[in-house]
Amino acid sequence: MAFSLDRVVPWGRSYDEYVRMFDLGPDELGGRILGCGDGPAAFQAEHHRRGGRGVAIDPLYAFSAAEIEQRIAATHRQVMAQVRANRADFVWITIPSPEELERQRLAAMAPFLADYETGRQQGRYVAGEAQALPFAADHFDLALSSHFLLLYAEAVPLAEQRQAIAELLRVAPEVRIFPLLELGGAPSRHLEPLMEELRAQGCGLELRRVAYELQRGGHTLLRIVRPVLTNEAIEALAADVLALRLPRERWTHQAHLAVGLWHLRRHGESQALELLRTRIRAHNVSAGIVNDVDHGYHETLTCFWLRLLAVHEAAHPQATLAGSLALLLRSPLASADAPLRHYKPERLFSRQARAGWLEPDRAPLPR
Ligand SMILES: C[S@@+](CC[C@H](N)C(=O)[O-])C[C@H]1O[C@@H](n2cnc3c(N)ncnc32)[C@H](O)[C@@H]1O
């Protein structure tokens, strides 16, 4: 069905609301961001003005600024009348009143309108649909859906929500959706089925409470992280390490973390450490890696990573093994230089640190 403007009520949130709804910090804002279903929100305009990179996509962008502006003018009173009639469904704290909401929404749409025609020419506003994105795989670092997926539970049925999320995960390694409610304020009927399917695919899932609530109960975002390895692949990797048949080139940082998580889940932190001491040494020998005072098994690094994995696991108690790995690899905790945030190099790379546990000298271990 063609997207017709007279069926749309353009309504857009501010940059600041996006930052709070999606819990965006410097790491996220520094990457390429896809705003899916951004409508007349100010996010793209302000993000671009601040030097950020990214694109907004919406079927609305088939229309001109003048057409969208006319439609905003023709519909905003009707939206505000609905808000006033359902005043109790909103939390008037961050935005104290319907009058302030109206002022903020109109103020948020102004920078969008001012930026729109130039942004369209620059390819920053793309007319299109979430279910068939006109972008190459991995074109973005993060995809956001504000007040579109999950919320439009009736207009966008489960199969289309699923298709849209698959598309978003194709073009970005992580998708964030806010809110998790339907228009009437009930939890979205699609949330549980989608989470179950995504979990089974090995996605990392996180429900994160954020510092934003306008629709009552709308204070949580869903993070979906693209799978890295399935549960079965992690099991197979651990089995290869135990059977001393994992080739050296497959013993990557990612493989270390996956095998560490597998041990932690199965045996708990202290027994996992005992086992890893023996098994990493034995694996090294089988893969032609020498274990001596300067090479191979490193006690401080092994203890360090295991502690970090335990901290990560405690933060994601509901995650599957594959989901936990996916979330871990998206986290700054897991970057290969994490140990150097806690240790000075001369201490970390000393013979003493390799032979036995040394406490950090730069920053305490994460708890
Ligand atoms: C309520 S508005 C949200 C606007 C903005 N994200 C915000 O939070 O302020 C929902 C938007 O979803 C867009 N939309 C509808 N169907 C879509 C689709 N299939 N793909 C992408 N966006 C779509 C609409 O055009 C509309 O702009």
mmCIF file of C-alpha atoms and ligand atoms in Angstrom:
data_model
loop_
_atom_site.group_PDB
_atom_site.id
_atom_site.type_symbol
_atom_site.label_atom_id
_atom_site.label_comp_id
_atom_site.label_asym_id
_atom_site.label_seq_id
_atom_site.Cartn_x
_atom_site.Cartn_y
_atom_site.Cartn_z
ATOM 1 C CA MET A 1 0.000 0.000 0.000
ATOM 2 C CA ALA A 2 1.323 3.455 -0.927
ATOM 3 C CA PHE A 3 2.299 5.640 2.007
ATOM 4 C CA SER A 4 -0.120 8.565 1.997
ATOM 5 C CA LEU A 5 0.549 11.733 3.936
ATOM 6 C CA ASP A 6 -3.053 12.259 4.979
ATOM 7 C CA ARG A 7 -2.867 9.057 7.063
ATOM 8 C CA VAL A 8 0.205 10.255 8.932
ATOM 9 C CA VAL A 9 0.410 12.421 11.999
ATOM 10 C CA PRO A 10 4.002 13.674 11.975
ATOM 11 C CA TRP A 11 5.257 14.011 15.514
ATOM 12 C CA GLY A 12 8.922 14.216 16.421
ATOM 13 C CA ARG A 13 11.025 14.072 19.536
ATOM 14 C CA SER A 14 14.058 16.171 20.404
ATOM 15 C CA TYR A 15 17.748 15.234 20.295
ATOM 16 C CA ASP A 16 17.888 15.322 24.075
ATOM 17 C CA GLU A 17 14.955 12.901 24.301
ATOM 18 C CA TYR A 18 16.741 10.505 21.915
ATOM 19 C CA VAL A 19 19.892 10.662 24.028
ATOM 20 C CA ARG A 20 17.901 9.726 27.130
ATOM 21 C CA MET A 21 15.524 7.198 25.540
ATOM 22 C CA PHE A 22 18.445 5.323 23.982
ATOM 23 C CA ASP A 23 20.998 5.949 26.735
ATOM 24 C CA LEU A 24 23.451 7.342 24.178
ATOM 25 C CA GLY A 25 26.948 8.192 25.380
ATOM 26 C CA PRO A 26 30.065 9.321 23.522
ATOM 27 C CA ASP A 27 30.773 5.775 22.261
ATOM 28 C CA GLU A 28 27.381 5.440 20.590
ATOM 29 C CA LEU A 29 27.266 9.036 19.360
ATOM 30 C CA GLY A 30 30.718 8.646 17.803
ATOM 31 C CA GLY A 31 29.531 5.845 15.486
ATOM 32 C CA ARG A 32 27.330 5.861 12.389
ATOM 33 C CA ILE A 33 23.712 5.841 13.572
ATOM 34 C CA LEU A 34 20.624 4.812 11.603
ATOM 35 C CA GLY A 35 17.419 6.412 12.854
ATOM 36 C CA CYS A 36 14.618 4.150 11.672
ATOM 37 C CA GLY A 37 11.164 5.731 11.499
ATOM 38 C CA ASP A 38 12.571 9.065 12.661
ATOM 39 C CA GLY A 39 9.779 11.130 11.074
ATOM 40 C CA PRO A 40 10.134 14.798 11.940
ATOM 41 C CA ALA A 41 12.299 14.157 15.028
ATOM 42 C CA ALA A 42 15.252 16.497 15.578
ATOM 43 C CA PHE A 43 17.798 13.733 16.167
ATOM 44 C CA GLN A 44 19.344 13.597 12.686
ATOM 45 C CA ALA A 45 19.499 17.404 12.327
ATOM 46 C CA GLU A 46 21.148 17.950 15.714
ATOM 47 C CA HIS A 47 23.424 14.897 15.484
ATOM 48 C CA HIS A 48 24.684 16.164 12.125
ATOM 49 C CA ARG A 49 25.101 19.707 13.459
ATOM 50 C CA ARG A 50 27.285 18.301 16.245
ATOM 51 C CA GLY A 51 29.499 16.505 13.729
ATOM 52 C CA GLY A 52 27.847 13.087 14.149
ATOM 53 C CA ARG A 53 27.430 10.625 11.289
ATOM 54 C CA GLY A 54 24.346 8.736 10.218
ATOM 55 C CA VAL A 55 21.095 8.588 8.292
ATOM 56 C CA ALA A 56 17.376 8.748 9.090
ATOM 57 C CA ILE A 57 14.978 6.578 7.126
ATOM 58 C CA ASP A 58 11.210 6.961 6.986
ATOM 59 C CA PRO A 59 8.540 6.652 4.268
ATOM 60 C CA LEU A 60 7.614 10.216 5.240
ATOM 61 C CA TYR A 61 10.768 11.441 3.511
ATOM 62 C CA ALA A 62 9.127 10.922 0.122
ATOM 63 C CA PHE A 63 7.454 14.276 0.829
ATOM 64 C CA SER A 64 8.847 17.786 0.712
ATOM 65 C CA ALA A 65 9.549 19.970 3.754
ATOM 66 C CA ALA A 66 6.569 22.166 2.826
ATOM 67 C CA GLU A 67 4.242 19.159 2.634
ATOM 68 C CA ILE A 68 5.432 17.781 5.977
ATOM 69 C CA GLU A 69 5.219 21.199 7.615
ATOM 70 C CA GLN A 70 1.629 21.657 6.400
ATOM 71 C CA ARG A 71 0.727 18.245 7.755
ATOM 72 C CA ILE A 72 2.285 19.068 11.154
ATOM 73 C CA ALA A 73 0.296 22.308 11.249
ATOM 74 C CA ALA A 74 -2.908 20.483 10.291
ATOM 75 C CA THR A 75 -2.563 17.709 12.875
ATOM 76 C CA HIS A 76 -0.692 18.880 15.947
ATOM 77 C CA ARG A 77 -3.774 20.286 17.731
ATOM 78 C CA GLN A 78 -5.553 16.981 17.295
ATOM 79 C CA VAL A 79 -2.567 15.132 18.800
ATOM 80 C CA MET A 80 -2.453 17.510 21.744
ATOM 81 C CA ALA A 81 -6.219 17.120 22.301
ATOM 82 C CA GLN A 82 -5.652 13.362 22.571
ATOM 83 C CA VAL A 83 -2.776 13.855 25.001
ATOM 84 C CA ARG A 84 -4.913 16.120 27.211
ATOM 85 C CA ALA A 85 -7.802 13.647 27.124
ATOM 86 C CA ASN A 86 -5.431 10.885 28.285
ATOM 87 C CA ARG A 87 -3.363 13.014 30.638
ATOM 88 C CA ALA A 88 -3.141 10.292 33.300
ATOM 89 C CA ASP A 89 -1.370 7.940 30.875
ATOM 90 C CA PHE A 90 1.712 10.159 30.948
ATOM 91 C CA VAL A 91 4.293 10.976 33.586
ATOM 92 C CA TRP A 92 4.610 14.754 33.813
ATOM 93 C CA ILE A 93 8.016 14.991 35.423
ATOM 94 C CA THR A 94 10.680 15.384 32.733
ATOM 95 C CA ILE A 95 8.147 17.285 30.666
ATOM 96 C CA PRO A 96 5.931 18.982 33.294
ATOM 97 C CA SER A 97 2.707 19.617 31.353
ATOM 98 C CA PRO A 98 0.882 19.091 28.043
ATOM 99 C CA GLU A 99 1.569 22.747 27.204
ATOM 100 C CA GLU A 100 5.303 22.197 27.673
ATOM 101 C CA LEU A 101 5.078 18.986 25.642
ATOM 102 C CA GLU A 102 3.479 20.881 22.762
ATOM 103 C CA ARG A 103 6.132 23.588 22.972
ATOM 104 C CA GLN A 104 8.968 21.026 23.027
ATOM 105 C CA ARG A 105 7.544 18.940 20.173
ATOM 106 C CA LEU A 106 7.067 21.965 17.906
ATOM 107 C CA ALA A 107 10.539 23.187 18.896
ATOM 108 C CA ALA A 108 11.971 19.748 18.031
ATOM 109 C CA MET A 109 10.354 19.682 14.603
ATOM 110 C CA ALA A 110 11.730 23.132 13.647
ATOM 111 C CA PRO A 111 15.401 22.017 13.345
ATOM 112 C CA PHE A 112 14.226 18.960 11.410
ATOM 113 C CA LEU A 113 12.357 21.146 8.905
ATOM 114 C CA ALA A 114 15.289 23.549 8.625
ATOM 115 C CA ASP A 115 17.747 20.712 7.963
ATOM 116 C CA TYR A 116 15.513 18.477 5.879
ATOM 117 C CA GLU A 117 15.954 19.611 2.251
ATOM 118 C CA THR A 118 19.739 19.940 2.553
ATOM 119 C CA GLY A 119 19.910 16.661 4.435
ATOM 120 C CA ARG A 120 17.856 14.944 1.757
ATOM 121 C CA GLN A 121 20.280 16.107 -0.916
ATOM 122 C CA GLN A 122 23.166 14.873 1.225
ATOM 123 C CA GLY A 123 21.503 11.469 1.580
ATOM 124 C CA ARG A 124 20.893 11.887 5.324
ATOM 125 C CA TYR A 125 17.091 11.601 5.016
ATOM 126 C CA VAL A 126 16.169 8.550 2.983
ATOM 127 C CA ALA A 127 12.613 7.649 1.962
ATOM 128 C CA GLY A 128 12.175 3.947 2.679
ATOM 129 C CA GLU A 129 10.879 1.257 4.970
ATOM 130 C CA ALA A 130 12.509 -0.668 7.783
ATOM 131 C CA GLN A 131 11.482 -3.985 6.226
ATOM 132 C CA ALA A 132 13.669 -3.428 3.121
ATOM 133 C CA LEU A 133 16.572 -1.134 3.901
ATOM 134 C CA PRO A 134 18.504 0.309 0.962
ATOM 135 C CA PHE A 135 21.863 0.000 2.755
ATOM 136 C CA ALA A 136 24.781 -2.418 2.551
ATOM 137 C CA ALA A 137 25.494 -4.836 5.392
ATOM 138 C CA ASP A 138 27.296 -3.169 8.318
ATOM 139 C CA HIS A 139 26.780 0.307 6.968
ATOM 140 C CA PHE A 140 26.011 1.515 10.517
ATOM 141 C CA ASP A 141 27.297 0.972 14.053
ATOM 142 C CA LEU A 142 23.907 1.338 15.723
ATOM 143 C CA ALA A 143 20.256 1.413 14.603
ATOM 144 C CA LEU A 144 17.535 3.149 16.643
ATOM 145 C CA SER A 145 13.780 2.774 16.496
ATOM 146 C CA SER A 146 11.951 5.386 18.544
ATOM 147 C CA HIS A 147 8.171 5.079 18.814
ATOM 148 C CA PHE A 148 7.800 2.843 15.794
ATOM 149 C CA LEU A 149 8.648 -0.885 16.230
ATOM 150 C CA LEU A 150 6.817 -2.575 19.144
ATOM 151 C CA LEU A 151 4.708 0.577 19.701
ATOM 152 C CA TYR A 152 2.730 0.195 16.442
ATOM 153 C CA ALA A 153 1.782 -3.323 17.390
ATOM 154 C CA GLU A 154 -1.419 -3.485 15.383
ATOM 155 C CA ALA A 155 -0.356 -1.551 12.282
ATOM 156 C CA VAL A 156 2.933 -3.482 12.071
ATOM 157 C CA PRO A 157 2.214 -7.190 12.633
ATOM 158 C CA LEU A 158 4.726 -9.643 14.074
ATOM 159 C CA ALA A 159 6.058 -10.857 10.705
ATOM 160 C CA GLU A 160 6.827 -7.270 9.668
ATOM 161 C CA GLN A 161 8.412 -6.440 13.021
ATOM 162 C CA ARG A 162 10.596 -9.546 12.657
ATOM 163 C CA GLN A 163 11.557 -8.587 9.110
ATOM 164 C CA ALA A 164 12.395 -5.029 10.161
ATOM 165 C CA ILE A 165 14.600 -6.202 13.050
ATOM 166 C CA ALA A 166 16.406 -8.678 10.756
ATOM 167 C CA GLU A 167 17.055 -5.850 8.304
ATOM 168 C CA LEU A 168 18.278 -3.516 11.042
ATOM 169 C CA LEU A 169 20.636 -6.236 12.352
ATOM 170 C CA ARG A 170 21.938 -6.722 8.814
ATOM 171 C CA VAL A 171 22.962 -3.082 8.491
ATOM 172 C CA ALA A 172 24.081 -2.543 12.115
ATOM 173 C CA PRO A 173 25.512 -4.860 14.792
ATOM 174 C CA GLU A 174 23.157 -3.437 17.402
ATOM 175 C CA VAL A 175 19.539 -2.249 17.429
ATOM 176 C CA ARG A 176 17.852 -0.295 20.213
ATOM 177 C CA ILE A 177 14.072 -0.031 20.422
ATOM 178 C CA PHE A 178 12.115 2.335 22.674
ATOM 179 C CA PRO A 179 9.514 2.137 24.150
ATOM 180 C CA LEU A 180 8.391 -1.452 24.768
ATOM 181 C CA LEU A 181 4.739 -0.424 25.095
ATOM 182 C CA GLU A 182 1.873 -0.252 22.643
ATOM 183 C CA LEU A 183 0.014 2.957 21.901
ATOM 184 C CA GLY A 184 -2.539 2.295 24.671
ATOM 185 C CA GLY A 185 0.247 1.823 27.245
ATOM 186 C CA ALA A 186 0.128 -1.994 27.558
ATOM 187 C CA PRO A 187 3.378 -3.951 27.109
ATOM 188 C CA SER A 188 3.809 -4.606 23.385
ATOM 189 C CA ARG A 189 2.317 -7.965 22.429
ATOM 190 C CA HIS A 190 5.307 -8.514 20.118
ATOM 191 C CA LEU A 191 7.996 -8.109 22.777
ATOM 192 C CA GLU A 192 8.034 -11.631 24.235
ATOM 193 C CA PRO A 193 7.689 -13.550 20.926
ATOM 194 C CA LEU A 194 10.402 -11.436 19.312
ATOM 195 C CA MET A 195 12.744 -11.820 22.273
ATOM 196 C CA GLU A 196 12.251 -15.566 22.253
ATOM 197 C CA GLU A 197 13.070 -15.808 18.549
ATOM 198 C CA LEU A 198 16.071 -13.504 18.820
ATOM 199 C CA ARG A 199 17.376 -15.399 21.842
ATOM 200 C CA ALA A 200 17.142 -18.655 19.895
ATOM 201 C CA GLN A 201 19.183 -17.073 17.088
ATOM 202 C CA GLY A 202 21.986 -16.282 19.563
ATOM 203 C CA CYS A 203 21.344 -12.523 19.761
ATOM 204 C CA GLY A 204 22.428 -10.638 22.850
ATOM 205 C CA LEU A 205 19.373 -9.076 24.505
ATOM 206 C CA GLU A 206 19.230 -6.490 27.227
ATOM 207 C CA LEU A 207 16.294 -4.681 28.785
ATOM 208 C CA ARG A 208 17.765 -1.470 30.104
ATOM 209 C CA ARG A 209 15.952 1.029 32.303
ATOM 210 C CA VAL A 210 16.677 4.558 31.114
ATOM 211 C CA ALA A 211 16.366 8.082 32.508
ATOM 212 C CA TYR A 212 13.283 8.898 30.441
ATOM 213 C CA GLU A 213 9.596 8.282 30.968
ATOM 214 C CA LEU A 214 6.722 10.136 29.359
ATOM 215 C CA GLN A 215 4.273 7.393 28.399
ATOM 216 C CA ARG A 216 3.589 5.851 31.848
ATOM 217 C CA GLY A 217 5.743 2.717 32.217
ATOM 218 C CA GLY A 218 7.738 3.587 29.076
ATOM 219 C CA HIS A 219 11.152 3.721 30.726
ATOM 220 C CA THR A 220 12.946 0.704 29.308
ATOM 221 C CA LEU A 221 14.742 0.081 26.053
ATOM 222 C CA LEU A 222 15.469 -3.174 24.303
ATOM 223 C CA ARG A 223 19.033 -3.714 23.069
ATOM 224 C CA ILE A 224 19.461 -6.392 20.443
ATOM 225 C CA VAL A 225 23.014 -7.362 19.560
ATOM 226 C CA ARG A 226 23.748 -9.416 16.482
ATOM 227 C CA PRO A 227 24.870 -12.989 17.231
ATOM 228 C CA VAL A 228 28.568 -13.827 17.058
ATOM 229 C CA LEU A 229 28.567 -17.593 17.666
ATOM 230 C CA THR A 230 25.595 -19.848 18.364
ATOM 231 C CA ASN A 231 25.434 -21.864 21.597
ATOM 232 C CA GLU A 232 26.340 -24.945 19.554
ATOM 233 C CA ALA A 233 29.384 -23.223 18.029
ATOM 234 C CA ILE A 234 30.613 -22.212 21.499
ATOM 235 C CA GLU A 235 30.124 -25.784 22.758
ATOM 236 C CA ALA A 236 32.088 -27.060 19.746
ATOM 237 C CA LEU A 237 34.874 -24.549 20.343
ATOM 238 C CA ALA A 238 35.182 -25.566 24.001
ATOM 239 C CA ALA A 239 35.181 -29.239 22.955
ATOM 240 C CA ASP A 240 38.037 -28.545 20.502
ATOM 241 C CA VAL A 241 40.073 -26.866 23.249
ATOM 242 C CA LEU A 242 39.461 -29.745 25.660
ATOM 243 C CA ALA A 243 40.334 -32.313 22.981
ATOM 244 C CA LEU A 244 43.540 -30.393 22.188
ATOM 245 C CA ARG A 245 42.613 -29.977 18.551
ATOM 246 C CA LEU A 246 42.029 -26.228 18.214
ATOM 247 C CA PRO A 247 44.548 -24.814 15.719
ATOM 248 C CA ARG A 248 46.584 -21.834 16.871
ATOM 249 C CA GLU A 249 44.970 -19.442 14.342
ATOM 250 C CA ARG A 250 41.520 -20.122 15.845
ATOM 251 C CA TRP A 251 42.693 -19.268 19.375
ATOM 252 C CA THR A 252 41.640 -15.626 18.959
ATOM 253 C CA HIS A 253 40.600 -13.018 21.548
ATOM 254 C CA GLN A 254 36.978 -13.919 20.753
ATOM 255 C CA ALA A 255 37.697 -17.640 21.231
ATOM 256 C CA HIS A 256 39.381 -16.942 24.586
ATOM 257 C CA LEU A 257 36.297 -15.037 25.768
ATOM 258 C CA ALA A 258 33.883 -17.694 24.468
ATOM 259 C CA VAL A 259 35.801 -20.529 26.132
ATOM 260 C CA GLY A 260 36.148 -18.473 29.338
ATOM 261 C CA LEU A 261 32.377 -17.851 29.447
ATOM 262 C CA TRP A 262 31.695 -21.532 28.780
ATOM 263 C CA HIS A 263 33.905 -22.530 31.750
ATOM 264 C CA LEU A 264 32.410 -19.878 34.003
ATOM 265 C CA ARG A 265 28.833 -21.008 33.293
ATOM 266 C CA ARG A 266 29.639 -24.650 33.743
ATOM 267 C CA HIS A 267 31.975 -24.536 36.729
ATOM 268 C CA GLY A 268 31.778 -21.171 38.548
ATOM 269 C CA GLU A 269 34.636 -18.715 38.893
ATOM 270 C CA SER A 270 37.113 -20.530 41.165
ATOM 271 C CA GLN A 271 36.791 -23.977 39.597
ATOM 272 C CA ALA A 272 36.878 -22.425 36.119
ATOM 273 C CA LEU A 273 40.196 -20.826 37.031
ATOM 274 C CA GLU A 274 41.657 -24.160 38.185
ATOM 275 C CA LEU A 275 40.535 -25.851 34.978
ATOM 276 C CA LEU A 276 41.660 -23.060 32.672
ATOM 277 C CA ARG A 277 45.153 -23.068 34.206
ATOM 278 C CA THR A 278 45.632 -26.660 33.117
ATOM 279 C CA ARG A 279 43.635 -26.551 29.913
ATOM 280 C CA ILE A 280 45.150 -23.389 28.422
ATOM 281 C CA ARG A 281 48.639 -24.741 29.114
ATOM 282 C CA ALA A 282 47.757 -28.062 27.497
ATOM 283 C CA HIS A 283 46.074 -26.359 24.536
ATOM 284 C CA ASN A 284 49.159 -24.181 24.052
ATOM 285 C CA VAL A 285 51.405 -27.228 23.880
ATOM 286 C CA SER A 286 49.070 -28.894 21.359
ATOM 287 C CA ALA A 287 48.990 -25.735 19.214
ATOM 288 C CA GLY A 288 52.777 -25.306 19.268
ATOM 289 C CA ILE A 289 52.783 -22.388 21.733
ATOM 290 C CA VAL A 290 55.586 -22.598 24.302
ATOM 291 C CA ASN A 291 54.676 -22.105 28.006
ATOM 292 C CA ASP A 292 57.714 -20.706 29.815
ATOM 293 C CA VAL A 293 58.676 -17.676 31.907
ATOM 294 C CA ASP A 294 58.225 -15.338 28.914
ATOM 295 C CA HIS A 295 55.623 -17.066 26.707
ATOM 296 C CA GLY A 296 52.306 -18.881 26.705
ATOM 297 C CA TYR A 297 50.066 -19.243 29.764
ATOM 298 C CA HIS A 298 49.721 -15.988 31.758
ATOM 299 C CA GLU A 299 48.267 -16.320 35.243
ATOM 300 C CA THR A 300 47.447 -12.632 35.863
ATOM 301 C CA LEU A 301 45.735 -12.234 32.488
ATOM 302 C CA THR A 302 43.721 -15.415 32.981
ATOM 303 C CA CYS A 303 42.529 -14.303 36.449
ATOM 304 C CA PHE A 304 41.844 -10.806 35.138
ATOM 305 C CA TRP A 305 39.692 -11.968 32.225
ATOM 306 C CA LEU A 306 37.804 -14.464 34.330
ATOM 307 C CA ARG A 307 36.934 -11.738 36.863
ATOM 308 C CA LEU A 308 35.779 -9.492 34.052
ATOM 309 C CA LEU A 309 33.643 -12.247 32.554
ATOM 310 C CA ALA A 310 32.075 -12.880 35.962
ATOM 311 C CA VAL A 311 31.198 -9.176 36.264
ATOM 312 C CA HIS A 312 29.665 -9.265 32.801
ATOM 313 C CA GLU A 313 27.671 -12.417 33.537
ATOM 314 C CA ALA A 314 26.302 -10.949 36.763
ATOM 315 C CA ALA A 315 25.009 -7.977 34.758
ATOM 316 C CA HIS A 316 23.167 -10.246 32.285
ATOM 317 C CA PRO A 317 21.709 -13.101 34.319
ATOM 318 C CA GLN A 318 18.998 -13.891 31.760
ATOM 319 C CA ALA A 319 21.277 -14.115 28.719
ATOM 320 C CA THR A 320 21.958 -17.360 26.915
ATOM 321 C CA LEU A 321 25.620 -18.314 26.494
ATOM 322 C CA ALA A 322 25.611 -17.031 22.894
ATOM 323 C CA GLY A 323 23.700 -13.914 23.936
ATOM 324 C CA SER A 324 26.149 -13.219 26.729
ATOM 325 C CA LEU A 325 29.079 -13.506 24.294
ATOM 326 C CA ALA A 326 27.375 -11.178 21.790
ATOM 327 C CA LEU A 327 26.755 -8.577 24.518
ATOM 328 C CA LEU A 328 30.287 -8.984 25.855
ATOM 329 C CA LEU A 329 31.884 -8.340 22.476
ATOM 330 C CA ARG A 330 29.879 -5.085 22.148
ATOM 331 C CA SER A 331 31.011 -3.955 25.585
ATOM 332 C CA PRO A 332 34.079 -1.803 26.306
ATOM 333 C CA LEU A 333 34.820 -4.394 29.030
ATOM 334 C CA ALA A 334 35.935 -6.843 26.359
ATOM 335 C CA SER A 335 38.260 -4.731 24.254
ATOM 336 C CA ALA A 336 41.627 -6.430 23.876
ATOM 337 C CA ASP A 337 43.352 -3.548 25.692
ATOM 338 C CA ALA A 338 41.092 -3.848 28.776
ATOM 339 C CA PRO A 339 43.948 -5.223 30.967
ATOM 340 C CA LEU A 340 46.020 -2.094 30.254
ATOM 341 C CA ARG A 341 43.267 0.051 31.735
ATOM 342 C CA HIS A 342 44.030 -1.701 35.034
ATOM 343 C CA TYR A 343 47.768 -2.428 34.783
ATOM 344 C CA LYS A 344 50.814 -0.490 33.698
ATOM 345 C CA PRO A 345 52.502 -2.436 30.873
ATOM 346 C CA GLU A 346 55.736 -3.062 32.790
ATOM 347 C CA ARG A 347 53.774 -4.809 35.558
ATOM 348 C CA LEU A 348 51.375 -6.722 33.288
ATOM 349 C CA PHE A 349 54.123 -7.980 30.979
ATOM 350 C CA SER A 350 56.541 -8.903 33.783
ATOM 351 C CA ARG A 351 57.639 -12.482 34.446
ATOM 352 C CA GLN A 352 56.052 -12.247 37.894
ATOM 353 C CA ALA A 353 52.625 -11.450 36.400
ATOM 354 C CA ARG A 354 52.905 -14.361 34.004
ATOM 355 C CA ALA A 355 53.910 -16.782 36.768
ATOM 356 C CA GLY A 356 51.449 -15.686 39.467
ATOM 357 C CA TRP A 357 48.601 -13.305 40.211
ATOM 358 C CA LEU A 358 49.558 -9.638 40.616
ATOM 359 C CA GLU A 359 47.085 -6.974 41.786
ATOM 360 C CA PRO A 360 46.421 -4.122 39.330
ATOM 361 C CA ASP A 361 48.512 -0.953 39.739
ATOM 362 C CA ARG A 362 46.461 1.413 37.574
ATOM 363 C CA ALA A 363 42.788 0.880 38.474
ATOM 364 C CA PRO A 364 41.085 -1.707 40.682
ATOM 365 C CA LEU A 365 39.497 -4.757 39.111
ATOM 366 C CA PRO A 366 35.877 -4.345 38.051
ATOM 367 C CA ARG A 367 33.414 -5.726 40.623
HETATM 368 C C1 LIG B 1 5.398 8.164 16.027
HETATM 369 S S1 LIG B 1 6.478 8.460 14.710
HETATM 370 C C2 LIG B 1 8.025 8.481 15.575
HETATM 371 C C3 LIG B 1 8.939 9.547 15.051
HETATM 372 C C4 LIG B 1 10.295 9.606 15.753
HETATM 373 N N1 LIG B 1 10.986 8.343 15.720
HETATM 374 C C5 LIG B 1 10.160 10.055 17.181
HETATM 375 O O1 LIG B 1 10.241 9.210 18.089
HETATM 376 O O2 LIG B 1 9.974 11.226 17.427
HETATM 377 C C6 LIG B 1 6.548 6.913 13.804
HETATM 378 C C7 LIG B 1 7.257 7.036 12.484
HETATM 379 O O3 LIG B 1 7.364 5.749 11.902
HETATM 380 C C8 LIG B 1 7.342 5.918 10.497
HETATM 381 N N2 LIG B 1 7.079 4.656 9.800
HETATM 382 C C9 LIG B 1 5.895 4.085 9.491
HETATM 383 N N3 LIG B 1 6.070 2.929 8.817
HETATM 384 C C10 LIG B 1 7.411 2.761 8.684
HETATM 385 C C11 LIG B 1 8.236 1.756 8.085
HETATM 386 N N4 LIG B 1 7.700 0.685 7.512
HETATM 387 N N5 LIG B 1 9.571 1.903 8.136
HETATM 388 C C12 LIG B 1 10.129 2.986 8.744
HETATM 389 N N6 LIG B 1 9.397 3.955 9.329
HETATM 390 C C13 LIG B 1 8.059 3.853 9.299
HETATM 391 C C14 LIG B 1 6.244 6.945 10.310
HETATM 392 O O4 LIG B 1 6.291 7.581 9.062
HETATM 393 C C15 LIG B 1 6.524 7.902 11.472
HETATM 394 O O5 LIG B 1 7.345 8.973 11.074
#
